[in-house]
mmCIF file of C-alpha atoms in Angstrom:
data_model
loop_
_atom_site.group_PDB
_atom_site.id
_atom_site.type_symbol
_atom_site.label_atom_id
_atom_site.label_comp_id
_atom_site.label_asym_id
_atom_site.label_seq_id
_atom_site.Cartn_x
_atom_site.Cartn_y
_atom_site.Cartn_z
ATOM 1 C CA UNK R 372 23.324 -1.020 -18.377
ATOM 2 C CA UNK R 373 21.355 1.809 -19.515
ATOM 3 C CA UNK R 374 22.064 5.120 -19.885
ATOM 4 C CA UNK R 375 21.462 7.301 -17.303
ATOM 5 C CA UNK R 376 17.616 8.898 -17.708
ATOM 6 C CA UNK R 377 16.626 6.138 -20.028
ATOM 7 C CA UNK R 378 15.184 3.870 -17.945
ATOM 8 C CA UNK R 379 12.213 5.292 -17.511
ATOM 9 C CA UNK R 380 12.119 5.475 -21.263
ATOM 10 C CA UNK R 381 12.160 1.520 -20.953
ATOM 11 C CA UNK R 382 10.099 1.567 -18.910
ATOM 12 C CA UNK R 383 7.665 3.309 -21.025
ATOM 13 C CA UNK R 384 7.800 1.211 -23.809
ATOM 14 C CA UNK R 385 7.781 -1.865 -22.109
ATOM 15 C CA UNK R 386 4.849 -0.847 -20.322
ATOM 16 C CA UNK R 387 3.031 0.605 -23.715
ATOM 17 C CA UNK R 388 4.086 -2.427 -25.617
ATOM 18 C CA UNK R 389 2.516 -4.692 -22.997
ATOM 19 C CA UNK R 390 -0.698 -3.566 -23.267
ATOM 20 C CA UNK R 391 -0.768 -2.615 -26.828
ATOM 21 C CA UNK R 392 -0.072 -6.607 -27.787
ATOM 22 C CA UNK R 393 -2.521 -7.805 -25.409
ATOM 23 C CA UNK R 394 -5.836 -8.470 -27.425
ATOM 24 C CA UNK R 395 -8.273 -9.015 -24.616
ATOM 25 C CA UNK R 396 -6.593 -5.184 -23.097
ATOM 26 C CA UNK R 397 -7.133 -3.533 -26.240
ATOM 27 C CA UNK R 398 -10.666 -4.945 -27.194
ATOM 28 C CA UNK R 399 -11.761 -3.309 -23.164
ATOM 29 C CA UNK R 400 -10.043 -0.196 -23.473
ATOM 30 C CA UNK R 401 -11.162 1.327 -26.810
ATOM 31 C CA UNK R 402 -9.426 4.757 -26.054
ATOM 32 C CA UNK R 403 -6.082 3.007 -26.253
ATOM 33 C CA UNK R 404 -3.117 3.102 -24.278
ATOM 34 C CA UNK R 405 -1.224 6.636 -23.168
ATOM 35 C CA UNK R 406 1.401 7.302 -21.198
ATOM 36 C CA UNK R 407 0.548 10.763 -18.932
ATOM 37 C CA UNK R 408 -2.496 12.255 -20.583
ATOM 38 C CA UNK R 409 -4.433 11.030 -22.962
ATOM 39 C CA UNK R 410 -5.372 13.291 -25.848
ATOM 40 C CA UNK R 411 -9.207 15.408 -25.456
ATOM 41 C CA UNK R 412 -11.460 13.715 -27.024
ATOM 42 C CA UNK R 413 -10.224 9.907 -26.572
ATOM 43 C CA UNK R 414 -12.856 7.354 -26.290
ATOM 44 C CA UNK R 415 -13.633 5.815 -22.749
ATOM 45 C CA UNK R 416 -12.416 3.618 -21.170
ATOM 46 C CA UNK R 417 -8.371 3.792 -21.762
ATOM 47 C CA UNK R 418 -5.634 2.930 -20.440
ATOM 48 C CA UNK R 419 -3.167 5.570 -18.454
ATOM 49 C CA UNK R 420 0.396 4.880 -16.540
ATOM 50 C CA UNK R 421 3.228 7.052 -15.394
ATOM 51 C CA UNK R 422 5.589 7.352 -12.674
ATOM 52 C CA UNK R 423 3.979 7.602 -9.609
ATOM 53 C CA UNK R 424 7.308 7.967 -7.951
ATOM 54 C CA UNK R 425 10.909 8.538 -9.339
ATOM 55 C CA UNK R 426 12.836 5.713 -10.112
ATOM 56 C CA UNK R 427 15.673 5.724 -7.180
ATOM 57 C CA UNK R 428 19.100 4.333 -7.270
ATOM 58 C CA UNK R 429 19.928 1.462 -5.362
ATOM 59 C CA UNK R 430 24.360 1.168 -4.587
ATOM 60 C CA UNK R 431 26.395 -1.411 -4.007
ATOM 61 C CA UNK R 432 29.577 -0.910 -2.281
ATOM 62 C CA UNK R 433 30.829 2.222 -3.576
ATOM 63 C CA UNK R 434 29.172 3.862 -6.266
ATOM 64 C CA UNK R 435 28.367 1.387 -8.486
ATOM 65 C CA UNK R 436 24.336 1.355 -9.093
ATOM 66 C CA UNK R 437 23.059 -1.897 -9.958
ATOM 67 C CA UNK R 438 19.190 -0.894 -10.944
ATOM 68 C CA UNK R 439 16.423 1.513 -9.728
ATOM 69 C CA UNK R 440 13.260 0.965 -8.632
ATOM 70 C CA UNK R 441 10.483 3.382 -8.765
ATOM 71 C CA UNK R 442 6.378 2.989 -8.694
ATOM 72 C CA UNK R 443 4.476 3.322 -11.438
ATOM 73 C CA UNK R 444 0.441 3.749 -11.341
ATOM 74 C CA UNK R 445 -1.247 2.017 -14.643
ATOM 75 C CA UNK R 446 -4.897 2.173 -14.609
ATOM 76 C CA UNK R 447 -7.662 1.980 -16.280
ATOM 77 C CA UNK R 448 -10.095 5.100 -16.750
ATOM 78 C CA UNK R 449 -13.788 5.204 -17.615
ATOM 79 C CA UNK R 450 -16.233 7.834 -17.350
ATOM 80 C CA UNK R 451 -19.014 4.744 -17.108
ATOM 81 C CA UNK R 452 -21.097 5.186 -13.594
ATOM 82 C CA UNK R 453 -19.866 1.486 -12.928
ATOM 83 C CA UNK R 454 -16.174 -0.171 -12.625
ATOM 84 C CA UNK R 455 -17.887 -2.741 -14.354
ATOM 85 C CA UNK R 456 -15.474 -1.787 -17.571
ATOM 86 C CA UNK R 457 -12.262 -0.889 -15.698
ATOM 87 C CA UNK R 458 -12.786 -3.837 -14.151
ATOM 88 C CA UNK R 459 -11.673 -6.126 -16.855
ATOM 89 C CA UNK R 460 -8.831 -3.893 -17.934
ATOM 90 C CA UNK R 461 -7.545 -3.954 -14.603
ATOM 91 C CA UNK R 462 -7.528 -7.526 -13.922
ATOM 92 C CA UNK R 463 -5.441 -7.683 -17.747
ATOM 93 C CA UNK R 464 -2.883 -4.790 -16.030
ATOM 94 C CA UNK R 465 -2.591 -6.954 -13.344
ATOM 95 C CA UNK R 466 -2.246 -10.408 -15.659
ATOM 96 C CA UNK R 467 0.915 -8.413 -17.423
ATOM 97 C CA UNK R 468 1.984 -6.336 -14.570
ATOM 98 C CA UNK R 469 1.455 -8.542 -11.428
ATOM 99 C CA UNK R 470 4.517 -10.855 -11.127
ATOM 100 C CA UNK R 471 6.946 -10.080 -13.597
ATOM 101 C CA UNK R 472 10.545 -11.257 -12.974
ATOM 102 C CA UNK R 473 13.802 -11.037 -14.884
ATOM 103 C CA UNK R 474 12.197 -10.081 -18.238
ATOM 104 C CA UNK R 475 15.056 -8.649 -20.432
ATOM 105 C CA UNK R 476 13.945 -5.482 -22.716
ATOM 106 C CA UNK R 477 15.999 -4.451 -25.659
ATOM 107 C CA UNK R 478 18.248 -2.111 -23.520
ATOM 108 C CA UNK R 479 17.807 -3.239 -19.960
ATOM 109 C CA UNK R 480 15.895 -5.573 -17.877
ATOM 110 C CA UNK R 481 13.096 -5.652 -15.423
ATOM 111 C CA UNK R 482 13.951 -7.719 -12.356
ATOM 112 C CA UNK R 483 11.047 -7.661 -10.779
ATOM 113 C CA UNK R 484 7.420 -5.890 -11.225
ATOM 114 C CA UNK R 485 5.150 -6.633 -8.378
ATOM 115 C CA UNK R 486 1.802 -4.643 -7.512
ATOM 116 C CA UNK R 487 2.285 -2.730 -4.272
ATOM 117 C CA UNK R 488 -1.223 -1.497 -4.175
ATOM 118 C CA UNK R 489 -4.658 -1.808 -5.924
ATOM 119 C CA UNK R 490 -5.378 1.687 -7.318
ATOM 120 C CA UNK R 491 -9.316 2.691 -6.893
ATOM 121 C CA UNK R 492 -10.375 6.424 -7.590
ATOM 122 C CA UNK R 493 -14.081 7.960 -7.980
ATOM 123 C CA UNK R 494 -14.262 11.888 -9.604
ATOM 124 C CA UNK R 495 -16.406 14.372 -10.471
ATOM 125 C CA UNK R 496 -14.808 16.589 -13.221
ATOM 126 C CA UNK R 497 -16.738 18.834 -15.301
ATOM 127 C CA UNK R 498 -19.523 17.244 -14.321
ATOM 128 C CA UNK R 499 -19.027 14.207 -15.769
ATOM 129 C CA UNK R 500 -18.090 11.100 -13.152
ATOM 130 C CA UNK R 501 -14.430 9.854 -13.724
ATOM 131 C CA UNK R 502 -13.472 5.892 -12.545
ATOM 132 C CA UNK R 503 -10.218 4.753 -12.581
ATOM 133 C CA UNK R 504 -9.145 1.265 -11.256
ATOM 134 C CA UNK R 505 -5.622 -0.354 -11.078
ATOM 135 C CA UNK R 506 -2.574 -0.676 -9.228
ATOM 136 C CA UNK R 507 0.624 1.167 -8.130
ATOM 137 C CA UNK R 508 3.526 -1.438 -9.427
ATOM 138 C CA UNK R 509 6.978 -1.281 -7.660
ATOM 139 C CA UNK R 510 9.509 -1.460 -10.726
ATOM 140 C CA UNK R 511 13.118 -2.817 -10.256
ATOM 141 C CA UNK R 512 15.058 -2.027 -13.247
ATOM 142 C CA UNK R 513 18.610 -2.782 -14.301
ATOM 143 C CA UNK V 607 41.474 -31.873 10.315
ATOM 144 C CA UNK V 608 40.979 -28.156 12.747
ATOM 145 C CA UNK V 609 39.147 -25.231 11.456
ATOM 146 C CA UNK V 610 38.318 -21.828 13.060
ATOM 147 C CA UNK V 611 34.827 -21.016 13.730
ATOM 148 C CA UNK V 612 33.140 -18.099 14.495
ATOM 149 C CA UNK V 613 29.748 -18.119 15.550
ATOM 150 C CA UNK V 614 27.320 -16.127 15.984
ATOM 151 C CA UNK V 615 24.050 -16.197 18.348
ATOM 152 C CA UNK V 616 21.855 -13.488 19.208
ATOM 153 C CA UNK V 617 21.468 -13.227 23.237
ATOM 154 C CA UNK V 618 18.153 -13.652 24.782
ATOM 155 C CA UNK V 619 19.892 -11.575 27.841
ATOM 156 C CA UNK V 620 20.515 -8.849 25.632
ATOM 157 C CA UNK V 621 17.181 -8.669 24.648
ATOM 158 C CA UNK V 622 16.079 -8.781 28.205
ATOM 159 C CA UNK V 623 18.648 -5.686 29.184
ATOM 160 C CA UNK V 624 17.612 -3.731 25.959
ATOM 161 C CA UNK V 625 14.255 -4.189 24.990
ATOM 162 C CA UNK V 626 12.609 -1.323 27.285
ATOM 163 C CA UNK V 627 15.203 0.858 25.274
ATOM 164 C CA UNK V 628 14.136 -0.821 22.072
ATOM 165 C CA UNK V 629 10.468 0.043 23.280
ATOM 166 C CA UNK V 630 11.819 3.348 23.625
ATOM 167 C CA UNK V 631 13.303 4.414 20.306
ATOM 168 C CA UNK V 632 10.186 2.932 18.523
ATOM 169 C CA UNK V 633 7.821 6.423 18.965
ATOM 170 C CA UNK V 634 10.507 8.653 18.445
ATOM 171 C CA UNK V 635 11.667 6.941 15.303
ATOM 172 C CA UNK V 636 7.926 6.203 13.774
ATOM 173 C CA UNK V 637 6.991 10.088 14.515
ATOM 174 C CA UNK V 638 10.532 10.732 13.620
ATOM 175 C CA UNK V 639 10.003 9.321 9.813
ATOM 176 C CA UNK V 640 6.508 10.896 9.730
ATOM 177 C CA UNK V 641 7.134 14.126 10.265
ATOM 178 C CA UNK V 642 10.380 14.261 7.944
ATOM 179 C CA UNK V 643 7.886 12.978 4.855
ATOM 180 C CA UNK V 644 5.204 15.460 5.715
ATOM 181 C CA UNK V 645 8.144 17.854 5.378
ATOM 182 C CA UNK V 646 9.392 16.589 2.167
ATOM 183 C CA UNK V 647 6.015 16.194 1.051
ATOM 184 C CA UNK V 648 5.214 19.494 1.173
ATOM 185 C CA UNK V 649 8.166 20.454 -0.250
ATOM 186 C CA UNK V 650 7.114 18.533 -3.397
ATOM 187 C CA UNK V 651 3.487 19.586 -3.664
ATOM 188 C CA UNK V 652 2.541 22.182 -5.898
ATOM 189 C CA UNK V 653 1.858 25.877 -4.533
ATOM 190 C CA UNK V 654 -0.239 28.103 -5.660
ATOM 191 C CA UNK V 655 -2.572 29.317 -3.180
ATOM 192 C CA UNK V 656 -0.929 27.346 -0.379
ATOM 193 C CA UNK V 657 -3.653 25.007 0.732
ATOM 194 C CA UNK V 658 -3.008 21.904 0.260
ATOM 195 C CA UNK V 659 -0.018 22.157 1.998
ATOM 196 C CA UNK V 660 -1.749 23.531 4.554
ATOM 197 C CA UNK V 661 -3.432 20.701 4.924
ATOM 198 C CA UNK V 662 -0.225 17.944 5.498
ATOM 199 C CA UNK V 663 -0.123 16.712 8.903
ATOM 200 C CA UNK V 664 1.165 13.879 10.920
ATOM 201 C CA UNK V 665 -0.890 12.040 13.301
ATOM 202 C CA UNK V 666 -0.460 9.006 15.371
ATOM 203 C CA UNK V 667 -2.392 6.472 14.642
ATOM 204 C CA UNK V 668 -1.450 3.660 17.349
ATOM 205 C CA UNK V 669 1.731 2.924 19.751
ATOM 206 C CA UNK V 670 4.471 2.827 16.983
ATOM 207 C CA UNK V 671 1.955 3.834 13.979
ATOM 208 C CA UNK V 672 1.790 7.524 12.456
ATOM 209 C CA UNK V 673 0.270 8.843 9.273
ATOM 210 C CA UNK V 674 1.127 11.888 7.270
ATOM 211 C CA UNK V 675 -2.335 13.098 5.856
ATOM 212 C CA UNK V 676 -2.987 15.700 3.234
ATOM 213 C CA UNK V 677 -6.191 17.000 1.986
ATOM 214 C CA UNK V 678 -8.193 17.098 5.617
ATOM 215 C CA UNK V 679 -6.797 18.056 8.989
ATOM 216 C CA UNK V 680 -10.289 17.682 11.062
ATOM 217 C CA UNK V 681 -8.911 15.101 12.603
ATOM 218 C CA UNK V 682 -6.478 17.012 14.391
ATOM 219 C CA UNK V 683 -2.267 16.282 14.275
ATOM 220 C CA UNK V 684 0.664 16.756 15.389
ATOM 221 C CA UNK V 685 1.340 19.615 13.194
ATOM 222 C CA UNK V 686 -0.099 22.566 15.385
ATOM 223 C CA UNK V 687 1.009 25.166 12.714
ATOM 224 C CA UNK V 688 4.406 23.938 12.585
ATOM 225 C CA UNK V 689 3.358 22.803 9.020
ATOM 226 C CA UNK V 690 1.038 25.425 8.233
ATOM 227 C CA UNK V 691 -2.024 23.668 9.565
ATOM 228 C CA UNK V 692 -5.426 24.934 10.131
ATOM 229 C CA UNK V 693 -7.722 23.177 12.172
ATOM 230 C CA UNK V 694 -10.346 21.639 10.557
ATOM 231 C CA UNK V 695 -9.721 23.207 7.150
ATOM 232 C CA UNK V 696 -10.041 20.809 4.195
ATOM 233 C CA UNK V 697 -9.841 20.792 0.493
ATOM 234 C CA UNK V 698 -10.815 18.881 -2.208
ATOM 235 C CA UNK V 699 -8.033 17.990 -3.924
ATOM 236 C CA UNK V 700 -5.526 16.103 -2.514
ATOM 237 C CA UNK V 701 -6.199 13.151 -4.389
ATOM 238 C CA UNK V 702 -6.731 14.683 -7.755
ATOM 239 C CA UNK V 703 -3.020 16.568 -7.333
ATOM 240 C CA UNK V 704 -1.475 13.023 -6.189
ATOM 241 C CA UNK V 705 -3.490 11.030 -8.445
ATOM 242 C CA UNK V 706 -3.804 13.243 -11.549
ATOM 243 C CA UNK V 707 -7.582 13.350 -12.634
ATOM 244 C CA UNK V 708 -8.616 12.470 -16.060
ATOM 245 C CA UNK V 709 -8.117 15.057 -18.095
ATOM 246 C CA UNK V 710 -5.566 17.266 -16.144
ATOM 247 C CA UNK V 711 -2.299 15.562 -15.180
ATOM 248 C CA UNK V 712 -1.076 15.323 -11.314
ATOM 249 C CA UNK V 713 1.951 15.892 -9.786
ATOM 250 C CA UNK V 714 2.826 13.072 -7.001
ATOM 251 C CA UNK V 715 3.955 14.733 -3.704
ATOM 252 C CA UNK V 716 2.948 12.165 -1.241
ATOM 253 C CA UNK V 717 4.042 8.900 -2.684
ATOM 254 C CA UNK V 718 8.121 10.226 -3.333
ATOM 255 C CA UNK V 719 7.750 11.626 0.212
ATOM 256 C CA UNK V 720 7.210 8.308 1.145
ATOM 257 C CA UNK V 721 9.289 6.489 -0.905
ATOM 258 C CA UNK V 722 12.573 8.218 0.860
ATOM 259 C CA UNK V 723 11.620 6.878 4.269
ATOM 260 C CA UNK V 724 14.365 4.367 4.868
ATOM 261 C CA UNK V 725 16.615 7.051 4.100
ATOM 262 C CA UNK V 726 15.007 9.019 6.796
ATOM 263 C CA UNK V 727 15.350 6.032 9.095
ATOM 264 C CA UNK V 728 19.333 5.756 8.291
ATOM 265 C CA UNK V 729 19.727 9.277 8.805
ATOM 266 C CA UNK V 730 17.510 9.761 12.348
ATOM 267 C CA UNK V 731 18.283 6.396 14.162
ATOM 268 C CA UNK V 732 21.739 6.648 15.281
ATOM 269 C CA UNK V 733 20.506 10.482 17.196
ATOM 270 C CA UNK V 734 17.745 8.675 18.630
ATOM 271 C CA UNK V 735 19.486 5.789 20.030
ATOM 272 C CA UNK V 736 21.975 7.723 21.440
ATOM 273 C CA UNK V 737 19.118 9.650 23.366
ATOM 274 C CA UNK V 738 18.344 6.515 24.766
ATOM 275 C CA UNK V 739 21.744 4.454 25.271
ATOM 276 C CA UNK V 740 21.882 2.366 22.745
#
């Protein structure tokens, strides 16, 4: 059992790890992988994920907490006028993401990590059009 | 050899004798939910001028369906200024806040609103079942 706050630490680094071994993920997304924000100036297309909601406790009887599960959003973003790039990045999130069951971390484990939701957003910022194209994956944790 | 058994078996005559109340408690109990995560929601949004919560609104979508919306209220709610609404007033960046955009990072209101509504279901149900029998 993890300490209490960590787990979205694990979370992290699972996550980051993922993608950052994956060859094909890395070769599409040349800007790299970030969790949050990705630095100014980062080549396009990359690679973002955070929580999209807190990871909540889930109880037994009594008090005793036996994971959390939480959503996180990893996408891909481009500032292409297509998905055509995002495209293959996403369909790698989802090969690493989409169906992941009792995988044990170094502190921890991830019981489960289904996609809830494809992820599909079209900006404008600064002028300059934005694409990002993923999923929203429901994380159980323990 | 004996053993004691018990069984159980739901009764088709109890669904007979409850199911207008069932029927009943379904509205209340969708609208219910809704309107406690457009609460929470806009609890959780960032304010600085106060538009976009302005903006969240339940609606009902179908007989035991509602949405909580944020970002548009032209299509009209349930809100009526009980969460700040103003008809037909609409910004632009509901997603982006929810979302994040690519270079400035979000802050999720909707989707943790959301994610608390069993909790809201535990915590209304037993009033509204008692409002109809049950």
């Amino acid at each position: 059992m993890t300490t209490a706050g960590q787990e979205n630490y694990d979370i992290q680094r699972w996550i980051y790890t993922a993608c950052a071994g994956d060859s094909a993920l890395v070769n599409a997304a040349p800007g790299g992988v970030h969790s949050g924000m990705a630095p100014p100036d980062t080549l396009y297309p990359l690679v973002r994920f955070g929580v999209q909601s807190p990871m909540r406790s889930i109880r037994g009887v009594g008090q005793a907490e036996y994971m959390q599960t939480g959503l996180w959003l990893i996408r891909a973003v481009d500032n292409a006028a297509s998905f055509a790039a995002s495209a293959i990045i996403s369909g790698r999130i989802q090969a690493l993401f989409g169906g992941v069951l009792n995988l044990a971390l170094s502190d921890g484990m991830i019981i489960s990590c289904v996609r809830e939701e494809t992820f599909q957003l079209e900006q404008v910022e600064g002028g300059r059009e934005y694409r990002h194209l993923g999923g929203i994956y429901r994380i159980e944790f323990q | 050899m004996s053993f004691v058994e018990f069984r159980m078996e739901w009764d088709p005559e109890f669904a007979v004798e409850y199911q207008a109340a069932l029927v009943e408690v379904q509205e209340p109990l969708v609208i219910g939910v809704a309107e406690s995560v457009a609460e929470t929601a806009i609890e959780n949004a960032p304010v600085d001028t106060g538009s976009l919560i302005s903006t969240i609104d339940v609606s009902i979508i179908g007989p035991a369906e509602a949405s909580v919306n944020a970002g548009d209220t032209s299509g009209g709610g349930l809100g009526g200024g009980r969460f700040g609404k103003v008809p037909g007033y609409a910004v632009d960046y509901a997603e982006s806040v929810e979302y994040s955009t690519a270079t400035w990072g979000g802050k999720p209101y909707m989707t943790p609103a959301g994610e608390a509504g069993p909790g809201i279901v535990e915590s209304i149900a037993p009033g509204v079942f008692g409002e109809v029998g049950l």
